[in-house]
Coordinates of C-alpha atoms and ligand atoms in Angstrom, one line a residue:
X971 CA 5.0 8.5 10.5
X972 CA 3.8 11.0 7.9
X973 CA 1.8 14.1 8.4
X974 CA 0.3 15.2 5.1
X975 CA -0.9 18.8 5.0
X976 CA 1.0 20.0 1.9
X977 CA 1.7 19.5 -1.8
X978 CA 4.1 16.6 -1.1
X979 CA 1.2 14.5 -0.1
X980 CA 1.3 12.1 -3.0
X981 CA 5.0 11.6 -2.8
X982 CA 4.8 11.0 0.9
X983 CA 2.1 8.4 0.4
X984 CA 4.1 6.7 -2.3
X985 CA 7.1 6.5 0.0
X986 CA 5.0 5.0 2.8
X987 CA 3.5 2.5 0.5
X988 CA 6.8 1.4 -1.0
X989 CA 8.3 1.0 2.5
X990 CA 5.3 -1.0 3.7
X991 CA 5.4 -3.2 0.6
X992 CA 9.1 -4.0 1.0
X993 CA 8.4 -4.8 4.7
X994 CA 5.6 -7.1 3.7
X995 CA 8.0 -9.1 1.5
X996 CA 10.1 -9.8 4.5
X997 CA 7.3 -10.1 7.1
X998 CA 5.4 -12.7 5.2
X999 CA 8.3 -15.1 5.6
X1000 CA 8.6 -14.7 9.4
X1001 CA 8.0 -17.8 11.5
X1002 CA 4.7 -18.1 13.4
X1003 CA 6.4 -18.1 16.8
X1004 CA 8.2 -14.8 16.0
X1005 CA 5.0 -13.3 14.7
X1006 CA 3.1 -14.4 17.9
X1007 CA 5.9 -12.9 20.1
X1008 CA 5.6 -9.6 18.1
X1009 CA 1.8 -9.4 18.8
X1010 CA 2.3 -10.2 22.5
X1011 CA 5.0 -7.6 22.7
X1012 CA 2.7 -4.9 21.2
X1013 CA 0.1 -5.8 23.9
X1014 CA 2.8 -5.5 26.6
X1015 CA 4.0 -2.2 25.3
X1016 CA 0.5 -0.7 25.1
X1017 CA -0.1 -1.8 28.8
X1018 CA 3.3 -0.2 29.7
X1019 CA 1.9 3.2 28.6
X1020 CA -0.2 3.0 31.8
X1021 CA -2.4 5.9 32.9
X1022 CA -0.8 8.4 30.5
X1023 CA -2.5 6.6 27.5
X1024 CA -5.9 6.6 29.3
X1025 CA -5.6 10.2 30.3
X1026 CA -4.8 11.2 26.7
X1027 CA -7.7 9.3 25.3
X1028 CA -10.1 10.8 27.9
X1029 CA -9.0 14.2 26.9
X1030 CA -9.5 13.6 23.2
X1031 CA -12.7 11.5 23.1
X1032 CA -14.7 12.7 26.2
X1033 CA -15.1 9.0 27.1
X1034 CA -14.7 8.1 30.8
X1035 CA -11.6 6.4 32.1
X1036 CA -13.4 3.3 33.2
X1037 CA -14.7 2.7 29.7
X1038 CA -11.3 3.4 28.1
X1039 CA -9.5 1.1 30.6
X1040 CA -11.9 -1.7 29.7
X1041 CA -11.4 -1.0 26.0
X1042 CA -7.7 -1.1 26.3
X1043 CA -7.9 -4.5 28.1
X1044 CA -10.0 -5.8 25.2
X1045 CA -7.4 -4.5 22.7
X1046 CA -4.5 -6.3 24.4
X1047 CA -6.7 -9.4 24.8
X1048 CA -7.3 -9.3 21.0
X1049 CA -3.6 -9.1 20.3
X1050 CA -2.9 -12.0 22.6
X1051 CA -5.8 -14.0 21.1
X1052 CA -4.3 -13.6 17.6
X1053 CA -0.9 -14.5 18.9
X1054 CA -2.3 -17.8 20.3
X1055 CA -4.1 -18.4 16.9
X1056 CA -0.8 -17.9 15.0
X1057 CA 1.1 -20.2 17.4
X1058 CA -1.5 -23.0 17.1
X1059 CA -1.4 -22.7 13.3
X1060 CA -4.6 -24.4 12.0
X1061 CA -6.0 -21.0 10.9
X1062 CA -4.1 -21.4 7.6
X1063 CA -6.7 -24.1 6.7
X1064 CA -4.1 -26.5 5.2
X1065 CA -5.9 -29.0 3.0
X1066 CA -4.2 -32.0 1.3
X1067 CA -5.5 -34.3 -1.4
X1068 CA -3.0 -36.9 -2.3
X1069 CA -2.6 -38.2 -5.9
X1070 CA -4.3 -41.3 -7.3
X1071 CA -2.2 -42.0 -10.3
X1072 CA -4.1 -45.1 -11.3
X1073 CA -7.6 -43.6 -11.1
X1074 CA -9.7 -44.3 -14.1
X1075 CA -10.5 -42.7 -16.5
X1076 CA -8.0 -40.0 -15.5
X1077 CA -5.3 -39.9 -12.8
X1078 CA -6.0 -37.6 -9.8
X1079 CA -3.2 -35.1 -9.3
X1080 CA -1.7 -34.2 -5.8
X1081 CA -3.4 -31.0 -4.7
X1082 CA -2.5 -28.9 -1.6
X1083 CA -4.0 -25.6 -0.5
X1084 CA -3.6 -23.1 2.3
X1085 CA -4.2 -19.4 3.1
X1086 CA -1.6 -16.7 2.4
X1087 CA -1.5 -13.0 3.3
X1088 CA -2.8 -10.5 0.7
X1089 CA -0.2 -7.8 1.1
X1090 CA -0.2 -4.3 2.7
X1091 CA -3.5 -3.4 4.4
X1092 CA -4.8 0.1 5.1
X1093 CA -6.7 0.5 8.4
X1094 CA -8.9 3.6 9.0
X1095 CA -9.1 4.1 12.8
X1096 CA -12.6 4.5 14.2
X1097 CA -13.6 7.5 16.2
X1098 CA -15.9 5.5 18.6
X1099 CA -13.3 2.9 19.6
X1100 CA -10.0 4.8 20.1
X1101 CA -8.3 1.5 21.1
X1102 CA -10.2 -1.6 20.1
X1103 CA -11.0 -0.5 16.5
X1104 CA -8.1 2.0 16.0
X1105 CA -4.3 1.9 15.8
X1106 CA -3.7 -1.5 17.3
X1107 CA -7.3 -2.6 17.2
X1108 CA -8.9 -5.7 15.7
X1109 CA -8.2 -4.8 12.1
X1110 CA -4.5 -4.2 12.7
X1111 CA -4.1 -7.2 15.0
X1112 CA -5.8 -9.6 12.5
X1113 CA -3.8 -8.2 9.5
X1114 CA -0.5 -8.5 11.3
X1115 CA -1.5 -12.0 12.4
X1116 CA -2.2 -12.9 8.8
X1117 CA 1.3 -11.8 7.8
X1118 CA 0.2 -8.5 6.2
X1119 CA 2.0 -5.2 6.8
X1120 CA -0.3 -2.4 7.9
X1121 CA -0.7 1.4 7.4
X1122 CA -3.1 3.0 9.9
X1123 CA -4.8 6.3 8.9
X1124 CA -5.2 7.8 12.4
X1125 CA -8.6 9.2 13.2
X1126 CA -8.2 13.0 13.7
X1127 CA -10.5 12.9 16.7
X1128 CA -7.9 11.0 18.8
X1129 CA -4.7 11.7 16.8
X1130 CA -2.5 12.0 19.9
X1131 CA -3.8 8.7 21.4
X1132 CA -3.2 7.1 18.1
X1133 CA 0.4 8.5 18.1
X1134 CA 1.1 7.0 21.5
X1135 CA -0.1 3.6 20.4
X1136 CA 2.0 3.9 17.3
X1137 CA 5.1 4.6 19.5
X1138 CA 4.3 1.4 21.5
X1139 CA 4.1 -0.6 18.2
X1140 CA 7.4 0.9 17.1
X1141 CA 9.1 -0.2 20.3
X1142 CA 7.7 -3.7 19.8
X1143 CA 9.1 -3.8 16.2
X1144 CA 12.5 -2.9 17.5
X1145 CA 12.4 -5.3 20.5
X1146 CA 11.2 -8.2 18.2
X1147 CA 13.6 -7.4 15.4
X1148 CA 10.7 -7.1 12.9
X1149 CA 11.0 -5.3 9.5
X1150 CA 11.1 -1.6 10.5
X1151 CA 8.3 -0.5 8.2
X1152 CA 5.9 -3.4 8.9
X1153 CA 3.6 -0.9 10.5
X1154 CA 3.2 2.7 9.3
X1155 CA 1.1 5.6 10.8
X1156 CA -0.4 8.4 8.8
X1157 CA -2.1 11.6 10.0
X1158 CA -4.0 13.9 7.7
X1159 CA -6.6 16.7 7.5
X1160 CA -8.6 15.7 4.5
X1161 CA -10.0 12.9 2.4
X1162 CA -7.2 13.0 -0.2
X1163 CA -4.8 11.0 1.9
X1164 CA -7.4 8.2 2.4
X1165 CA -8.2 8.1 -1.3
X1166 CA -4.4 8.0 -2.2
X1167 CA -3.8 5.2 0.2
X1168 CA -6.7 3.1 -1.1
X1169 CA -5.8 3.7 -4.7
X1170 CA -2.0 3.2 -4.3
X1171 CA -1.0 0.2 -6.5
X1172 CA 0.8 -1.5 -3.5
X1173 CA -2.3 -1.5 -1.3
X1174 CA -3.9 -5.0 -1.1
X1175 CA -7.0 -4.5 1.1
X1176 CA -8.7 -1.9 3.3
X1177 CA -10.4 -2.1 6.8
X1178 CA -12.7 0.7 7.9
X1179 CA -15.2 1.5 10.7
X1180 CA -17.3 4.6 10.6
X1181 CA -20.0 6.3 8.5
X1182 CA -21.9 4.9 5.6
X1183 CA -20.7 7.8 3.4
X1184 CA -17.1 7.2 4.4
X1185 CA -17.1 3.4 4.1
X1186 CA -18.9 3.5 0.7
X1187 CA -16.5 6.2 -0.6
X1188 CA -13.5 4.0 0.2
X1189 CA -15.2 1.0 -1.5
X1190 CA -15.8 3.1 -4.6
X1191 CA -12.2 4.3 -4.7
X1192 CA -11.1 0.7 -4.6
X1193 CA -13.4 -0.2 -7.4
X1194 CA -12.1 2.7 -9.6
X1195 CA -8.6 1.1 -9.5
X1196 CA -7.2 -0.7 -12.5
X1197 CA -7.0 -3.8 -10.2
X1198 CA -9.9 -3.5 -7.7
X1199 CA -9.1 -4.7 -4.1
X1200 CA -11.3 -5.8 -1.2
X1201 CA -12.6 -3.1 1.2
X1202 CA -14.1 -4.3 4.5
X1203 CA -16.1 -1.3 5.6
X1204 CA -18.3 -1.7 8.8
X1205 CA -20.8 1.2 8.6
X1206 CA -24.2 2.1 9.9
X1207 CA -26.8 -0.1 11.6
X1208 CA -30.1 0.6 13.4
X1209 CA -30.3 -2.9 14.8
X1210 CA -34.1 -3.6 14.8
X1211 CA -35.6 -5.1 17.9
X1212 CA -38.9 -6.9 18.0
X1213 CA -40.8 -6.9 21.3
X1214 CA -43.4 -9.7 21.2
X1215 CA -46.8 -9.2 23.0
X1216 CA -46.4 -11.8 25.8
X1217 CA -43.1 -10.4 27.0
X1218 CA -44.4 -6.8 27.0
X1219 CA -47.2 -8.0 29.2
X1220 CA -45.1 -10.0 31.6
X1221 CA -41.7 -8.3 31.7
X1222 CA -42.5 -4.6 31.0
X1223 CA -40.4 -3.2 33.9
X1224 CA -37.4 -5.3 33.2
X1225 CA -37.5 -4.4 29.5
X1226 CA -37.6 -0.7 30.3
X1227 CA -34.5 -1.1 32.5
X1228 CA -32.6 -3.1 29.9
X1229 CA -33.4 -0.8 27.0
X1230 CA -32.9 2.5 28.8
X1231 CA -29.4 1.3 29.7
X1232 CA -28.7 0.1 26.1
X1233 CA -30.0 3.2 24.3
X1234 CA -27.9 5.5 26.5
X1235 CA -24.8 3.3 26.8
X1236 CA -21.7 5.3 25.8
X1237 CA -24.0 8.2 24.7
X1238 CA -25.4 5.8 22.0
X1239 CA -22.1 5.9 20.1
X1240 CA -22.0 2.2 19.2
X1241 CA -22.6 0.5 15.9
X1242 CA -24.9 -1.8 17.9
X1243 CA -27.1 0.9 19.4
X1244 CA -30.8 -0.1 19.4
X1245 CA -32.0 2.5 16.9
X1246 CA -35.3 0.9 15.9
X1247 CA -37.9 -0.9 18.0
X1248 CA -40.9 -2.7 16.7
X1249 CA -44.1 -4.0 18.5
X1250 CA -47.8 -4.6 17.9
X1251 CA -50.1 -1.9 19.4
X1252 CA -51.3 -2.7 22.9
X1253 CA -51.8 -1.1 26.3
X1254 CA -48.6 -2.9 27.5
X1255 CA -46.7 -1.3 24.6
X1256 CA -47.9 2.2 25.6
X1257 CA -46.8 1.7 29.2
X1258 CA -43.4 0.5 28.0
X1259 CA -43.0 3.5 25.7
X1260 CA -44.0 6.0 28.4
X1261 CA -41.7 4.4 31.1
X1262 CA -38.8 4.0 28.7
X1263 CA -39.1 7.7 27.6
X1264 CA -39.1 8.8 31.3
X1265 CA -36.3 6.5 32.2
X1266 CA -33.9 7.7 29.5
X1267 CA -34.8 11.4 30.4
X1268 CA -33.2 10.7 33.8
X1269 CA -29.9 9.9 32.2
X1270 CA -27.2 12.6 32.7
X1271 CA -25.7 13.1 29.2
X1272 CA -22.1 13.8 28.5
X1273 CA -20.3 15.3 25.6
X1274 CA -20.1 13.1 22.5
X1275 CA -16.9 11.9 20.9
X1276 CA -16.3 15.1 18.9
X1277 CA -18.2 18.2 17.9
X1278 CA -18.9 16.9 14.4
X1279 CA -20.6 13.8 15.8
X1280 CA -22.6 15.8 18.3
X1281 CA -23.8 18.2 15.6
X1282 CA -24.7 15.3 13.3
X1283 CA -26.7 13.7 16.1
X1284 CA -28.7 16.8 16.9
X1285 CA -29.4 17.5 13.2
X1286 CA -30.4 13.9 12.4
X1287 CA -32.5 13.6 15.5
X1288 CA -34.3 16.8 14.7
X1289 CA -34.8 15.8 11.1
X1290 CA -36.4 12.5 12.2
X1291 CA -38.6 14.2 14.8
X1292 CA -39.8 16.7 12.3
X1293 CA -41.2 14.0 9.9
X1294 CA -44.9 13.9 9.6
X1295 CA -46.4 11.2 11.9
X1296 CA -43.4 11.0 14.3
X1297 CA -44.1 11.9 17.9
X1298 CA -42.6 11.7 21.4
X1299 CA -44.2 11.3 24.9
X1300 CA -45.0 14.9 25.9
X1301 CA -43.9 16.8 29.1
X1302 CA -40.7 15.0 29.6
X1303 CA -37.8 17.1 30.9
X1304 CA -34.3 16.2 29.7
X1305 CA -31.1 17.0 31.6
X1306 CA -29.2 18.5 28.8
X1307 CA -26.5 20.8 30.3
X1308 CA -25.7 22.1 26.9
X1309 CA -24.9 18.6 25.5
X1310 CA -27.0 16.3 23.3
X1311 CA -29.6 14.3 25.2
X1312 CA -31.3 11.0 24.7
X1313 CA -34.6 10.7 22.9
X1314 CA -37.3 8.0 22.3
X1315 CA -39.7 8.7 19.4
X1316 CA -42.6 6.7 18.0
X1317 CA -44.5 6.4 14.8
X1318 CA -47.0 4.0 13.1
X1319 CA -46.0 1.1 10.8
X1320 CA -47.7 2.8 7.9
X1321 CA -45.7 6.1 8.4
X1322 CA -42.4 4.2 8.7
X1323 CA -43.1 2.2 5.5
X1324 CA -43.8 5.3 3.5
X1325 CA -40.8 7.4 4.8
X1326 CA -37.2 6.3 4.0
X1327 CA -35.8 9.2 6.2
X1328 CA -37.0 7.2 9.2
X1329 CA -34.8 4.2 8.2
X1330 CA -31.6 6.2 8.5
X1331 CA -29.2 5.8 11.4
X1332 CA -29.2 8.5 14.0
X1333 CA -25.8 7.9 15.6
X1334 CA -26.3 8.7 19.3
X1335 CA -28.7 7.9 22.2
X1336 CA -31.9 7.9 20.1
X1337 CA -34.4 5.1 19.2
X1338 CA -37.6 5.0 17.2
X1339 CA -40.5 2.7 18.3
X1340 CA -42.7 1.6 15.4
X1341 CA -46.2 0.7 16.6
X1342 CA -47.6 -1.8 14.2
X1343 CA -51.3 -2.8 13.6
X1344 CA -50.5 -6.6 13.5
X1345 CA -47.8 -9.1 13.0
X1346 CA -48.0 -8.8 9.2
X1347 CA -47.4 -5.1 9.3
X1348 CA -44.6 -5.6 11.8
X1349 CA -42.9 -8.1 9.5
X1350 CA -43.2 -5.7 6.6
X1351 CA -41.6 -2.9 8.6
X1352 CA -38.8 -5.2 9.8
X1353 CA -38.1 -6.4 6.2
X1354 CA -38.2 -2.9 4.8
X1355 CA -34.9 -1.9 6.6
X1356 CA -31.7 -2.6 4.8
X1357 CA -28.9 -4.9 6.0
X1358 CA -28.1 -4.9 9.7
X1359 CA -25.3 -6.0 12.1
X1360 CA -27.9 -7.4 14.5
X1361 CA -31.6 -7.9 15.1
X1362 CA -33.0 -8.8 18.5
X1363 CA -36.0 -10.8 19.4
X1364 CA -37.5 -10.1 22.8
X1365 CA -40.1 -12.8 23.7
X1366 CA -41.3 -15.5 26.1
X1367 CA -41.4 -19.2 25.1
X1368 CA -45.1 -18.6 24.3
X1369 CA -44.1 -15.8 21.9
X1370 CA -41.4 -17.8 20.2
X1371 CA -43.6 -20.8 19.7
X1372 CA -46.3 -18.6 18.2
X1373 CA -43.9 -16.7 15.9
X1374 CA -41.3 -19.4 15.2
X1375 CA -41.1 -18.8 11.5
X1376 CA -39.6 -15.4 12.1
X1377 CA -36.1 -16.7 12.5
X1378 CA -35.9 -17.5 8.8
X1379 CA -36.7 -13.8 8.0
X1380 CA -34.2 -12.6 10.6
X1381 CA -31.4 -14.4 8.7
X1382 CA -32.1 -12.3 5.6
X1383 CA -31.4 -9.0 7.2
X1384 CA -28.8 -9.4 9.9
X1385 CA -25.4 -11.1 10.7
X1386 CA -26.3 -11.8 14.4
X1387 CA -29.8 -12.8 15.8
X1388 CA -30.0 -12.0 19.5
X1389 CA -32.6 -13.5 21.8
X1390 CA -33.8 -11.6 24.8
X1391 CA -30.9 -9.2 25.0
X1392 CA -30.3 -5.7 23.5
X1393 CA -27.7 -5.5 20.7
X1394 CA -25.1 -3.6 22.6
X1395 CA -22.2 -5.7 23.9
X1396 CA -20.0 -7.6 21.4
X1397 CA -18.3 -10.6 22.8
X1398 CA -14.8 -11.3 21.3
X1399 CA -14.8 -15.0 20.5
X1400 CA -14.7 -17.4 17.5
X1401 CA -18.5 -17.8 17.2
X1402 CA -19.1 -14.0 17.1
X1403 CA -20.4 -12.6 13.8
X1404 CA -19.9 -8.8 13.6
X1405 CA -21.0 -8.0 10.1
X1406 CA -24.1 -8.1 8.0
X1407 CA -25.6 -7.4 4.6
X1408 CA -25.0 -4.0 2.9
X1409 CA -25.1 -1.3 4.2
X1410 CA -24.1 -2.7 7.6
X1411 CA -20.9 -3.8 5.8
X1412 CA -19.5 -4.0 2.3
X1413 CA -19.0 -7.8 2.5
X1414 CA -21.5 -9.8 4.5
X1415 CA -19.4 -12.9 4.4
X1416 CA -16.9 -11.7 6.9
X1417 CA -16.7 -10.7 10.6
X1418 CA -14.7 -7.8 12.0
X1419 CA -14.6 -9.3 15.5
X1420 CA -13.0 -12.6 16.7
X1421 CA -10.3 -14.8 15.2
X1422 CA -12.2 -15.4 12.0
X1423 CA -11.7 -11.7 11.1
X1424 CA -8.2 -12.8 9.9
X1425 CA -10.0 -14.3 6.8
X1426 CA -10.4 -10.8 5.4
X1427 CA -6.7 -10.5 4.8
X1428 CA -5.8 -13.8 3.2
X1429 CA -6.5 -15.8 0.1
X1430 CA -6.1 -19.5 -0.7
X1431 CA -3.4 -20.8 -3.0
X1432 CA -3.3 -24.3 -4.3
X1433 CA -0.2 -26.3 -5.2
X1434 CA -0.6 -29.0 -7.8
X1435 CA 1.9 -31.8 -8.0
X1436 CA 4.4 -29.7 -6.2
X1437 CA 7.7 -31.4 -5.1
X1438 CA 7.7 -32.0 -1.4
X1439 CA 10.9 -29.9 -0.9
X1440 CA 9.2 -26.8 -2.4
X1441 CA 6.0 -27.0 -0.3
X1442 CA 5.3 -24.7 2.6
X1443 CA 5.9 -26.4 6.0
X1444 CA 2.2 -26.7 6.6
X1445 CA 1.6 -28.7 3.4
X1446 CA 4.5 -31.1 3.7
X1447 CA 3.7 -34.8 4.2
X1448 CA 5.5 -34.8 7.5
X1449 CA 3.7 -32.0 9.4
X1450 CA 6.5 -30.6 11.5
X1451 CA 4.1 -28.6 13.8
X1452 CA 1.4 -31.2 14.0
X1453 CA -1.2 -28.6 13.1
X1454 CA -4.7 -29.8 12.3
X1455 CA -5.3 -30.0 8.5
X1456 CA -7.7 -31.7 6.1
X1457 CA -6.0 -34.7 4.5
X1458 CA -8.1 -36.7 1.9
X1459 CA -11.3 -35.5 3.6
X1460 CA -10.2 -36.4 7.1
X1461 CA -8.9 -34.0 9.7
X1462 CA -5.5 -35.0 11.1
X1463 CA -2.6 -33.4 13.0
X1464 CA -0.2 -36.1 12.0
X1465 CA 1.6 -37.2 8.9
X1466 CA 0.0 -37.9 5.5
X1467 CA -0.7 -41.7 5.4
Ligands
NAP2734 P1 -16.3 9.0 9.2 O1 -16.7 10.3 8.9 O2 -16.8 7.9 8.4 O3 -14.6 9.0 9.2 C1 -13.9 7.8 9.5 C2 -12.5 7.9 8.8 O4 -12.7 7.8 7.4 C3 -11.8 9.2 9.0 O5 -10.4 9.0 9.1 C4 -12.1 10.0 7.7 O6 -11.1 10.9 7.3 C5 -12.2 8.9 6.7 N1 -13.1 9.2 5.6 C6 -14.4 9.5 5.8 N2 -15.0 9.8 4.5 C7 -14.0 9.7 3.7 C8 -13.9 9.9 2.2 N3 -14.9 10.2 1.5 N4 -12.7 9.7 1.7 C9 -11.6 9.4 2.4 N5 -11.6 9.2 3.7 C10 -12.8 9.3 4.3 O7 -16.6 8.6 10.7 P2 -16.5 9.5 12.1 O8 -15.6 10.7 11.9 O9 -16.1 8.5 13.1 O10 -18.0 9.9 12.5 C11 -18.8 10.6 11.6 C12 -20.2 9.8 11.6 O11 -20.0 8.4 11.3 C13 -20.9 9.8 12.9 O12 -21.7 10.9 13.1 C14 -21.8 8.5 12.7 O13 -22.9 8.8 12.0 C15 -20.9 7.6 11.9 N6 -20.2 6.6 12.7 C16 -20.8 5.3 12.7 C17 -20.1 4.3 13.4 C18 -20.7 3.0 13.4 O14 -20.1 2.1 14.0 N7 -21.9 2.7 12.8 C19 -19.0 4.5 14.0 C20 -18.4 5.8 14.0 C21 -19.1 6.8 13.3 P3 -10.8 12.3 7.9 O15 -9.8 11.9 8.9 O16 -10.2 13.1 6.9 O17 -12.0 12.8 8.5

């Protein structure tokens, strides 16, 4: 562990990076079964911290114990999920094309390809997920599963929680006899550490969850390097939701319940918070807006993750509300108790299209409803927002049949298209896509959630006419693990015919 608050910062980072690079050179050779056992042991050690870990996280983040207990369970589940993936083995995407020496006019060579780890990965812990996207969260678990060594830059908003998880990982390293420096933990009080980590020559890739300014800054540091490296930043999203006319007529009450819960969930501190709602003007829409505003005002707010986030929420909300043409339902009392409270605002399609300030994320329990003249204006509003993690379509079968072409457009702005559900709630499974076009992320081709998130930390290497005895086990003719691989265009888990 390194605490960098003085002039020795650069030297300290250099030492950390050289240690983690040396550890990578050992760790990448470790057998899948041992790697899987290591990931499972980290999960066990985190669970063994018991209530002490939950209490520490409650104290630092203002999040309730129930939420944190659930998040810890998700974190250990993710570690075990990657352990199972590593044991099974097909994630390396072994692909074998055998030679055809007598092919005319030219012989076909023997070509074999699979995925290999990139090298040391820097992970920036997220403030809003102290377990699942922090020290031993999805980025760390997937990078270790890939065979990369990891340096976590602890988030200062839960530094002590992060330290406890680091101690659990250290115990797992010792118990499993892993290279001592395969995981490193860095605290700091400024941006210089982050910049030095990203720009160190030994760094191979970066994972980040947080603000657009932070994620973009890391991306820019990486591109200033002599050898640019991939940065997978997951940043802001306002997750536009379309409420179609028939569902507003038929399901108004249920929609109010669903969305008041989603906007206020976790004080709105989720990247999937429903920040933008769109609908065509109607009486049913006005009823929905009034009831939704009243419903969220009954919510008892709590403190946000840290003072900086709370201050940013109030400032950004007030900035949005002060824009010309933006309004709220009047005479609604909010239970504030000195903490930030939820808010629903509304505006017209025309105002939204003319004012880019209204397109910005207000991180917290806030949502803006855009009342559009007709479906064409609604589509223009929808397409005017930049890349998103999700977009939700709320409709009946009548609505979907009437507006079916809209799905084509949905694909252009978001990584996940949700039907009849708010964007909050991210299932961890192979078919999940948690990513999207910039500025939702810096690389829309990858997900930060689920087993496919491992693809961020690997690259394919092809072996041409390589002697059998020099090939990695996965690419040998006789597949010792019987893992699934593509052989001459056919999937097989057996030997090369
Ligand atoms: P943040 O400010 O982006 O910081 C996250 C991490 O990145 C911290 O460790 C921070 O370092 C580092 N960092 C940020 N800017 C950097 C830079 N220019 N150079 C080097 N390192 C940098 O996120 P936050 O503290 O969690 O919250 C601040 C705001 O981010 C919130 O108000 C919200 O708007 C947004 N946010 C969005 C999401 C989302 O999922 N969309 C999640 C969390 C936060 P330090 O330790 O030195 O501060």
